[in-house]
PDB file of C-alpha atoms in Angstrom:
ATOM      1  CA  UNK A   1       0.000   0.000   0.000  1.00 41.00           C
ATOM      2  CA  UNK A   2       1.401   3.376  -0.920  1.00 46.00           C
ATOM      3  CA  UNK A   3       2.566   5.608   1.900  1.00 40.00           C
ATOM      4  CA  UNK A   4       0.315   8.345   0.602  1.00 38.00           C
ATOM      5  CA  UNK A   5      -2.868   7.363  -1.213  1.00 41.00           C
ATOM      6  CA  UNK A   6      -4.212  10.846  -1.610  1.00 43.00           C
ATOM      7  CA  UNK A   7      -3.271  14.477  -1.280  1.00 46.00           C
ATOM      8  CA  UNK A   8      -5.517  15.761   1.473  1.00 45.00           C
ATOM      9  CA  UNK A   9      -6.157  19.296   2.576  1.00 42.00           C
ATOM     10  CA  UNK A  10      -8.626  20.996   4.858  1.00 39.00           C
ATOM     11  CA  UNK A  11      -9.099  24.512   3.563  1.00 36.00           C
ATOM     12  CA  UNK A  12     -10.977  27.597   4.719  1.00 33.00           C
ATOM     13  CA  UNK A  13     -12.721  30.156   2.502  1.00 33.00           C
ATOM     14  CA  UNK A  14     -13.673  33.715   3.364  1.00 29.00           C
ATOM     15  CA  UNK A  15     -16.838  34.543   1.431  1.00 29.00           C
ATOM     16  CA  UNK A  16     -18.503  37.880   2.078  1.00 29.00           C
ATOM     17  CA  UNK A  17     -22.044  36.621   1.527  1.00 30.00           C
ATOM     18  CA  UNK A  18     -21.825  34.069   4.338  1.00 33.00           C
ATOM     19  CA  UNK A  19     -22.569  34.848   7.948  1.00 35.00           C
ATOM     20  CA  UNK A  20     -19.529  32.778   8.935  1.00 37.00           C
ATOM     21  CA  UNK A  21     -16.644  31.562   6.814  1.00 40.00           C
ATOM     22  CA  UNK A  22     -17.663  28.197   5.371  1.00 48.00           C
ATOM     23  CA  UNK A  23     -15.231  25.394   5.968  1.00 86.00           C
ATOM     24  CA  UNK A  24     -14.497  22.883   3.240  1.00 95.00           C
ATOM     25  CA  UNK A  25     -12.723  19.555   3.119  1.00 95.00           C
ATOM     26  CA  UNK A  26     -10.794  19.000  -0.101  1.00 96.00           C
ATOM     27  CA  UNK A  27      -9.417  15.697  -1.380  1.00 97.00           C
ATOM     28  CA  UNK A  28      -7.205  15.785  -4.464  1.00 97.00           C
ATOM     29  CA  UNK A  29      -6.844  12.578  -6.462  1.00 98.00           C
ATOM     30  CA  UNK A  30      -4.044  12.519  -9.041  1.00 98.00           C
ATOM     31  CA  UNK A  31      -5.282  10.168 -11.757  1.00 97.00           C
ATOM     32  CA  UNK A  32      -1.719   9.563 -12.959  1.00 96.00           C
ATOM     33  CA  UNK A  33      -0.915   7.678  -9.758  1.00 96.00           C
ATOM     34  CA  UNK A  34      -4.291   6.730  -8.258  1.00 96.00           C
ATOM     35  CA  UNK A  35      -7.103   4.731  -9.804  1.00 93.00           C
ATOM     36  CA  UNK A  36     -10.571   6.140  -9.288  1.00 97.00           C
ATOM     37  CA  UNK A  37     -13.445   3.661  -9.486  1.00 98.00           C
ATOM     38  CA  UNK A  38     -17.228   3.911  -9.500  1.00 98.00           C
ATOM     39  CA  UNK A  39     -19.389   1.549  -7.454  1.00 98.00           C
ATOM     40  CA  UNK A  40     -23.134   0.926  -7.250  1.00 98.00           C
ATOM     41  CA  UNK A  41     -24.025  -2.773  -6.787  1.00 97.00           C
ATOM     42  CA  UNK A  42     -22.233  -5.919  -5.659  1.00 96.00           C
ATOM     43  CA  UNK A  43     -22.018  -9.082  -7.781  1.00 95.00           C
ATOM     44  CA  UNK A  44     -25.548 -10.046  -6.671  1.00 96.00           C
ATOM     45  CA  UNK A  45     -26.955  -6.744  -7.903  1.00 96.00           C
ATOM     46  CA  UNK A  46     -27.499  -5.345  -4.395  1.00 97.00           C
ATOM     47  CA  UNK A  47     -26.657  -1.654  -3.991  1.00 97.00           C
ATOM     48  CA  UNK A  48     -23.875  -0.920  -1.499  1.00 98.00           C
ATOM     49  CA  UNK A  49     -25.660   2.213  -0.208  1.00 98.00           C
ATOM     50  CA  UNK A  50     -23.077   2.846   2.527  1.00 98.00           C
ATOM     51  CA  UNK A  51     -19.323   3.296   2.747  1.00 98.00           C
ATOM     52  CA  UNK A  52     -18.941   0.644   5.446  1.00 98.00           C
ATOM     53  CA  UNK A  53     -20.643  -1.978   3.262  1.00 98.00           C
ATOM     54  CA  UNK A  54     -18.414  -1.126   0.314  1.00 98.00           C
ATOM     55  CA  UNK A  55     -15.377  -1.198   2.603  1.00 98.00           C
ATOM     56  CA  UNK A  56     -16.273  -4.656   3.946  1.00 98.00           C
ATOM     57  CA  UNK A  57     -16.896  -5.994   0.412  1.00 98.00           C
ATOM     58  CA  UNK A  58     -13.515  -4.716  -0.749  1.00 98.00           C
ATOM     59  CA  UNK A  59     -11.695  -6.102   2.293  1.00 97.00           C
ATOM     60  CA  UNK A  60     -13.084  -9.550   1.473  1.00 97.00           C
ATOM     61  CA  UNK A  61     -11.223  -9.175  -1.832  1.00 96.00           C
ATOM     62  CA  UNK A  62      -8.052  -7.992  -0.035  1.00 97.00           C
ATOM     63  CA  UNK A  63      -8.504  -4.470  -1.336  1.00 97.00           C
ATOM     64  CA  UNK A  64      -8.378  -1.223   0.628  1.00 97.00           C
ATOM     65  CA  UNK A  65     -10.832   1.679   0.407  1.00 98.00           C
ATOM     66  CA  UNK A  66      -8.717   4.842   0.562  1.00 97.00           C
ATOM     67  CA  UNK A  67     -11.328   7.471  -0.267  1.00 98.00           C
ATOM     68  CA  UNK A  68     -15.002   7.588  -1.219  1.00 98.00           C
ATOM     69  CA  UNK A  69     -17.687  10.166  -1.938  1.00 98.00           C
ATOM     70  CA  UNK A  70     -21.271  10.023  -3.173  1.00 98.00           C
ATOM     71  CA  UNK A  71     -21.134  10.270  -6.955  1.00 98.00           C
ATOM     72  CA  UNK A  72     -24.323  11.975  -8.084  1.00 93.00           C
ATOM     73  CA  UNK A  73     -28.096  11.988  -7.925  1.00 97.00           C
ATOM     74  CA  UNK A  74     -30.163   8.821  -7.785  1.00 98.00           C
ATOM     75  CA  UNK A  75     -33.722   7.520  -7.737  1.00 97.00           C
ATOM     76  CA  UNK A  76     -35.543   5.913  -4.819  1.00 96.00           C
ATOM     77  CA  UNK A  77     -34.261   2.493  -5.969  1.00 96.00           C
ATOM     78  CA  UNK A  78     -30.683   3.893  -5.824  1.00 97.00           C
ATOM     79  CA  UNK A  79     -30.271   3.809  -9.607  1.00 97.00           C
ATOM     80  CA  UNK A  80     -28.628   6.904 -11.131  1.00 98.00           C
ATOM     81  CA  UNK A  81     -30.746   9.726 -12.557  1.00 98.00           C
ATOM     82  CA  UNK A  82     -28.291  10.187 -15.420  1.00 98.00           C
ATOM     83  CA  UNK A  83     -25.285   8.656 -17.120  1.00 98.00           C
ATOM     84  CA  UNK A  84     -23.315   5.940 -15.353  1.00 98.00           C
ATOM     85  CA  UNK A  85     -20.240   4.327 -16.897  1.00 98.00           C
ATOM     86  CA  UNK A  86     -18.288   1.759 -14.897  1.00 97.00           C
ATOM     87  CA  UNK A  87     -15.191  -0.073 -16.106  1.00 96.00           C
ATOM     88  CA  UNK A  88     -15.830   1.223 -19.610  1.00 97.00           C
ATOM     89  CA  UNK A  89     -19.409  -0.088 -19.743  1.00 97.00           C
ATOM     90  CA  UNK A  90     -22.412   2.229 -19.920  1.00 98.00           C
ATOM     91  CA  UNK A  91     -24.880   1.033 -17.281  1.00 97.00           C
ATOM     92  CA  UNK A  92     -27.274   4.014 -17.440  1.00 98.00           C
ATOM     93  CA  UNK A  93     -27.700   6.357 -20.420  1.00 98.00           C
ATOM     94  CA  UNK A  94     -27.050  10.071 -20.684  1.00 98.00           C
ATOM     95  CA  UNK A  95     -30.122  12.007 -19.546  1.00 98.00           C
ATOM     96  CA  UNK A  96     -30.839  15.114 -21.641  1.00 97.00           C
ATOM     97  CA  UNK A  97     -34.512  15.353 -20.654  1.00 96.00           C
ATOM     98  CA  UNK A  98     -36.161  18.428 -19.185  1.00 95.00           C
ATOM     99  CA  UNK A  99     -37.407  18.376 -15.627  1.00 95.00           C
ATOM    100  CA  UNK A 100     -37.395  20.047 -12.231  1.00 94.00           C
ATOM    101  CA  UNK A 101     -34.783  19.986  -9.507  1.00 95.00           C
ATOM    102  CA  UNK A 102     -31.048  20.539  -9.403  1.00 97.00           C
ATOM    103  CA  UNK A 103     -30.172  17.784 -11.855  1.00 97.00           C
ATOM    104  CA  UNK A 104     -32.199  19.486 -14.584  1.00 97.00           C
ATOM    105  CA  UNK A 105     -30.910  22.992 -13.870  1.00 96.00           C
ATOM    106  CA  UNK A 106     -29.286  23.220 -17.286  1.00 95.00           C
ATOM    107  CA  UNK A 107     -26.561  23.224 -18.202  1.00 97.00           C
ATOM    108  CA  UNK A 108     -25.833  20.120 -16.173  1.00 97.00           C
ATOM    109  CA  UNK A 109     -22.698  18.088 -16.669  1.00 98.00           C
ATOM    110  CA  UNK A 110     -20.691  14.896 -16.725  1.00 98.00           C
ATOM    111  CA  UNK A 111     -17.567  14.032 -14.760  1.00 98.00           C
ATOM    112  CA  UNK A 112     -15.586  11.355 -16.571  1.00 98.00           C
ATOM    113  CA  UNK A 113     -12.183   9.704 -16.648  1.00 98.00           C
ATOM    114  CA  UNK A 114     -10.433   8.423 -19.764  1.00 97.00           C
ATOM    115  CA  UNK A 115      -6.803   7.659 -20.641  1.00 94.00           C
ATOM    116  CA  UNK A 116      -6.339  11.403 -21.158  1.00 95.00           C
ATOM    117  CA  UNK A 117      -7.325  12.065 -17.538  1.00 97.00           C
ATOM    118  CA  UNK A 118     -10.355  13.512 -15.732  1.00 98.00           C
ATOM    119  CA  UNK A 119     -12.754  16.039 -17.253  1.00 98.00           C
ATOM    120  CA  UNK A 120     -15.974  17.865 -16.456  1.00 98.00           C
ATOM    121  CA  UNK A 121     -18.059  18.827 -19.499  1.00 98.00           C
ATOM    122  CA  UNK A 122     -21.543  20.012 -20.307  1.00 98.00           C
ATOM    123  CA  UNK A 123     -23.813  16.986 -20.791  1.00 98.00           C
ATOM    124  CA  UNK A 124     -24.569  17.773 -24.433  1.00 97.00           C
ATOM    125  CA  UNK A 125     -20.814  17.694 -25.172  1.00 98.00           C
ATOM    126  CA  UNK A 126     -20.307  14.222 -23.759  1.00 98.00           C
ATOM    127  CA  UNK A 127     -21.388  11.990 -26.699  1.00 98.00           C
ATOM    128  CA  UNK A 128     -18.564  13.318 -28.883  1.00 98.00           C
ATOM    129  CA  UNK A 129     -16.064  12.469 -26.106  1.00 98.00           C
ATOM    130  CA  UNK A 130     -17.478   9.118 -24.957  1.00 98.00           C
ATOM    131  CA  UNK A 131     -15.063   6.820 -26.763  1.00 96.00           C
ATOM    132  CA  UNK A 132     -12.497   5.385 -24.366  1.00 97.00           C
ATOM    133  CA  UNK A 133     -14.232   6.641 -21.217  1.00 98.00           C
ATOM    134  CA  UNK A 134     -13.531   4.368 -18.257  1.00 98.00           C
ATOM    135  CA  UNK A 135     -15.963   5.871 -15.760  1.00 98.00           C
ATOM    136  CA  UNK A 136     -18.546   8.643 -15.875  1.00 98.00           C
ATOM    137  CA  UNK A 137     -21.289  10.111 -13.737  1.00 98.00           C
ATOM    138  CA  UNK A 138     -23.827  12.801 -14.608  1.00 98.00           C
ATOM    139  CA  UNK A 139     -25.244  15.419 -12.265  1.00 98.00           C
ATOM    140  CA  UNK A 140     -26.254  19.051 -12.150  1.00 98.00           C
ATOM    141  CA  UNK A 141     -25.947  21.894 -12.144  1.00 98.00           C
ATOM    142  CA  UNK A 142     -22.618  22.430 -13.860  1.00 98.00           C
ATOM    143  CA  UNK A 143     -21.030  24.852 -11.391  1.00 98.00           C
ATOM    144  CA  UNK A 144     -18.236  26.075 -13.666  1.00 98.00           C
ATOM    145  CA  UNK A 145     -17.642  25.816 -17.407  1.00 98.00           C
ATOM    146  CA  UNK A 146     -14.374  27.287 -18.693  1.00 98.00           C
ATOM    147  CA  UNK A 147     -14.187  29.453 -15.570  1.00 98.00           C
ATOM    148  CA  UNK A 148     -17.702  30.875 -15.942  1.00 98.00           C
ATOM    149  CA  UNK A 149     -20.297  30.316 -13.215  1.00 98.00           C
ATOM    150  CA  UNK A 150     -23.633  28.720 -14.052  1.00 97.00           C
ATOM    151  CA  UNK A 151     -25.965  31.588 -15.040  1.00 96.00           C
ATOM    152  CA  UNK A 152     -28.732  30.536 -12.633  1.00 96.00           C
ATOM    153  CA  UNK A 153     -26.613  30.733  -9.471  1.00 97.00           C
ATOM    154  CA  UNK A 154     -27.786  33.478  -7.103  1.00 96.00           C
ATOM    155  CA  UNK A 155     -25.139  35.254  -4.964  1.00 96.00           C
ATOM    156  CA  UNK A 156     -27.360  35.822  -1.919  1.00 94.00           C
ATOM    157  CA  UNK A 157     -29.527  32.723  -2.207  1.00 96.00           C
ATOM    158  CA  UNK A 158     -30.807  31.480   1.156  1.00 96.00           C
ATOM    159  CA  UNK A 159     -30.815  27.869  -0.092  1.00 96.00           C
ATOM    160  CA  UNK A 160     -27.977  26.574   2.039  1.00 96.00           C
ATOM    161  CA  UNK A 161     -27.027  22.925   2.353  1.00 97.00           C
ATOM    162  CA  UNK A 162     -24.057  20.688   2.969  1.00 97.00           C
ATOM    163  CA  UNK A 163     -22.909  20.163  -0.629  1.00 98.00           C
ATOM    164  CA  UNK A 164     -20.279  18.187  -2.500  1.00 98.00           C
ATOM    165  CA  UNK A 165     -18.804  18.357  -5.966  1.00 98.00           C
ATOM    166  CA  UNK A 166     -15.785  17.733  -8.171  1.00 98.00           C
ATOM    167  CA  UNK A 167     -13.495  20.064 -10.080  1.00 98.00           C
ATOM    168  CA  UNK A 168     -10.566  19.538 -12.439  1.00 98.00           C
ATOM    169  CA  UNK A 169      -6.949  20.679 -12.166  1.00 98.00           C
ATOM    170  CA  UNK A 170      -4.988  19.055 -14.993  1.00 97.00           C
ATOM    171  CA  UNK A 171      -4.728  15.337 -14.206  1.00 98.00           C
ATOM    172  CA  UNK A 172      -6.180  15.854 -10.729  1.00 98.00           C
ATOM    173  CA  UNK A 173      -9.806  15.412  -9.699  1.00 98.00           C
ATOM    174  CA  UNK A 174     -10.566  17.807  -6.836  1.00 98.00           C
ATOM    175  CA  UNK A 175     -13.349  16.559  -4.551  1.00 98.00           C
ATOM    176  CA  UNK A 176     -14.930  19.038  -2.146  1.00 97.00           C
ATOM    177  CA  UNK A 177     -17.501  18.747   0.616  1.00 97.00           C
ATOM    178  CA  UNK A 178     -18.692  21.721   2.625  1.00 97.00           C
ATOM    179  CA  UNK A 179     -18.620  21.425   6.405  1.00 96.00           C
ATOM    180  CA  UNK A 180     -21.232  24.127   6.894  1.00 94.00           C
ATOM    181  CA  UNK A 181     -24.270  24.855   4.710  1.00 95.00           C
ATOM    182  CA  UNK A 182     -23.452  26.935   1.620  1.00 96.00           C
ATOM    183  CA  UNK A 183     -25.398  28.085  -1.418  1.00 97.00           C
ATOM    184  CA  UNK A 184     -24.533  27.151  -5.009  1.00 98.00           C
ATOM    185  CA  UNK A 185     -22.912  30.512  -5.758  1.00 98.00           C
ATOM    186  CA  UNK A 186     -20.514  30.288  -2.817  1.00 96.00           C
ATOM    187  CA  UNK A 187     -19.698  26.694  -3.677  1.00 97.00           C
ATOM    188  CA  UNK A 188     -18.895  27.564  -7.299  1.00 98.00           C
ATOM    189  CA  UNK A 189     -16.765  30.543  -6.238  1.00 97.00           C
ATOM    190  CA  UNK A 190     -14.748  28.305  -3.941  1.00 96.00           C
ATOM    191  CA  UNK A 191     -13.875  25.998  -6.830  1.00 97.00           C
ATOM    192  CA  UNK A 192     -12.966  28.933  -9.079  1.00 97.00           C
ATOM    193  CA  UNK A 193     -11.326  31.508  -6.818  1.00 96.00           C
ATOM    194  CA  UNK A 194      -9.744  29.381  -4.089  1.00 94.00           C
ATOM    195  CA  UNK A 195      -9.015  26.064  -5.814  1.00 96.00           C
ATOM    196  CA  UNK A 196      -8.500  27.629  -9.267  1.00 96.00           C
ATOM    197  CA  UNK A 197     -10.609  25.065 -11.118  1.00 98.00           C
ATOM    198  CA  UNK A 198     -12.080  26.146 -14.457  1.00 98.00           C
ATOM    199  CA  UNK A 199     -14.587  23.293 -14.661  1.00 98.00           C
ATOM    200  CA  UNK A 200     -16.582  21.903 -11.741  1.00 98.00           C
ATOM    201  CA  UNK A 201     -19.711  19.811 -11.256  1.00 98.00           C
ATOM    202  CA  UNK A 202     -22.138  19.697  -8.352  1.00 98.00           C
ATOM    203  CA  UNK A 203     -22.675  16.115  -7.211  1.00 98.00           C
ATOM    204  CA  UNK A 204     -25.381  16.464  -4.556  1.00 98.00           C
ATOM    205  CA  UNK A 205     -26.520  18.133  -1.353  1.00 97.00           C
ATOM    206  CA  UNK A 206     -28.058  16.984   1.933  1.00 93.00           C
ATOM    207  CA  UNK A 207     -26.874  13.410   1.257  1.00 97.00           C
ATOM    208  CA  UNK A 208     -23.263  14.579   0.806  1.00 98.00           C
ATOM    209  CA  UNK A 209     -20.774  12.254   2.489  1.00 98.00           C
ATOM    210  CA  UNK A 210     -17.054  11.515   2.601  1.00 98.00           C
ATOM    211  CA  UNK A 211     -14.998   8.465   3.566  1.00 98.00           C
ATOM    212  CA  UNK A 212     -11.293   8.942   4.284  1.00 97.00           C
ATOM    213  CA  UNK A 213      -9.228   6.813   6.668  1.00 97.00           C
ATOM    214  CA  UNK A 214      -6.485   9.456   6.437  1.00 95.00           C
ATOM    215  CA  UNK A 215      -8.939  11.957   7.915  1.00 94.00           C
ATOM    216  CA  UNK A 216     -10.349   9.395  10.404  1.00 96.00           C
ATOM    217  CA  UNK A 217     -13.740   9.957   8.843  1.00 96.00           C
ATOM    218  CA  UNK A 218     -16.538   7.880   7.363  1.00 97.00           C
ATOM    219  CA  UNK A 219     -19.812   9.802   7.073  1.00 97.00           C
ATOM    220  CA  UNK A 220     -23.282   8.343   7.104  1.00 97.00           C
ATOM    221  CA  UNK A 221     -26.108  10.760   6.386  1.00 95.00           C
ATOM    222  CA  UNK A 222     -28.435   8.499   4.453  1.00 96.00           C
ATOM    223  CA  UNK A 223     -28.140   5.571   2.053  1.00 98.00           C
ATOM    224  CA  UNK A 224     -26.414   6.407  -1.225  1.00 98.00           C
ATOM    225  CA  UNK A 225     -26.592   5.504  -4.891  1.00 98.00           C
ATOM    226  CA  UNK A 226     -23.365   5.542  -6.969  1.00 98.00           C
ATOM    227  CA  UNK A 227     -20.103   5.976  -5.065  1.00 98.00           C
ATOM    228  CA  UNK A 228     -16.772   7.291  -6.375  1.00 98.00           C
ATOM    229  CA  UNK A 229     -13.781   5.694  -4.664  1.00 98.00           C
ATOM    230  CA  UNK A 230     -10.025   5.268  -4.697  1.00 98.00           C
ATOM    231  CA  UNK A 231      -9.117   1.638  -4.031  1.00 97.00           C
ATOM    232  CA  UNK A 232      -5.786  -0.164  -3.671  1.00 93.00           C
ATOM    233  CA  UNK A 233      -4.066  -2.297  -4.745  1.00 86.00           C
TER     234      UNK A 233
END
């Protein structure tokens, strides 16, 4: 097992629209040295739903769970609302439908990993890039696209939740979870102005959870759908 599985940092942001400075936990995964995987069901088709269940399943295979985070929005049966690609196989299709809720706050986006590294793109751009994708998850809204905030984000919105998302810095996927409730605008600004990401995708809120042995942490808020994880060996 590598001495360091992940680059971990706990960072603080000073955002003028917040009553108190929101605190964020940031986990950076360098895809050149770490393998990110996407999990949903075990070999019997039963959803893992929790980090501890995934951890136990992996340990039975002599594998170690080094990091995990909920991977996007899901239905009541734990199936993904949008695209899901695992091990190069599309298990749920891209969802370009109209609807209500955060997922359909267009533009929404796709986080994916291919041989070229990690990317976050607008959902409508994904089909042209799908060849060779190893894993992908779709969610919304797209917080940042080429450094520009989603047009529907409201600076002084009172919709505050614990939120999580993923941004891109070269070959590094930057996973963030807020430790205090924040609105979308603050969350997007943190990715852009503090972490210097140009592209970032919201994964979910309220259900947001993080597993990291290095941080002595394994959250349980409620049962989850797809899970992004770094596993060794």
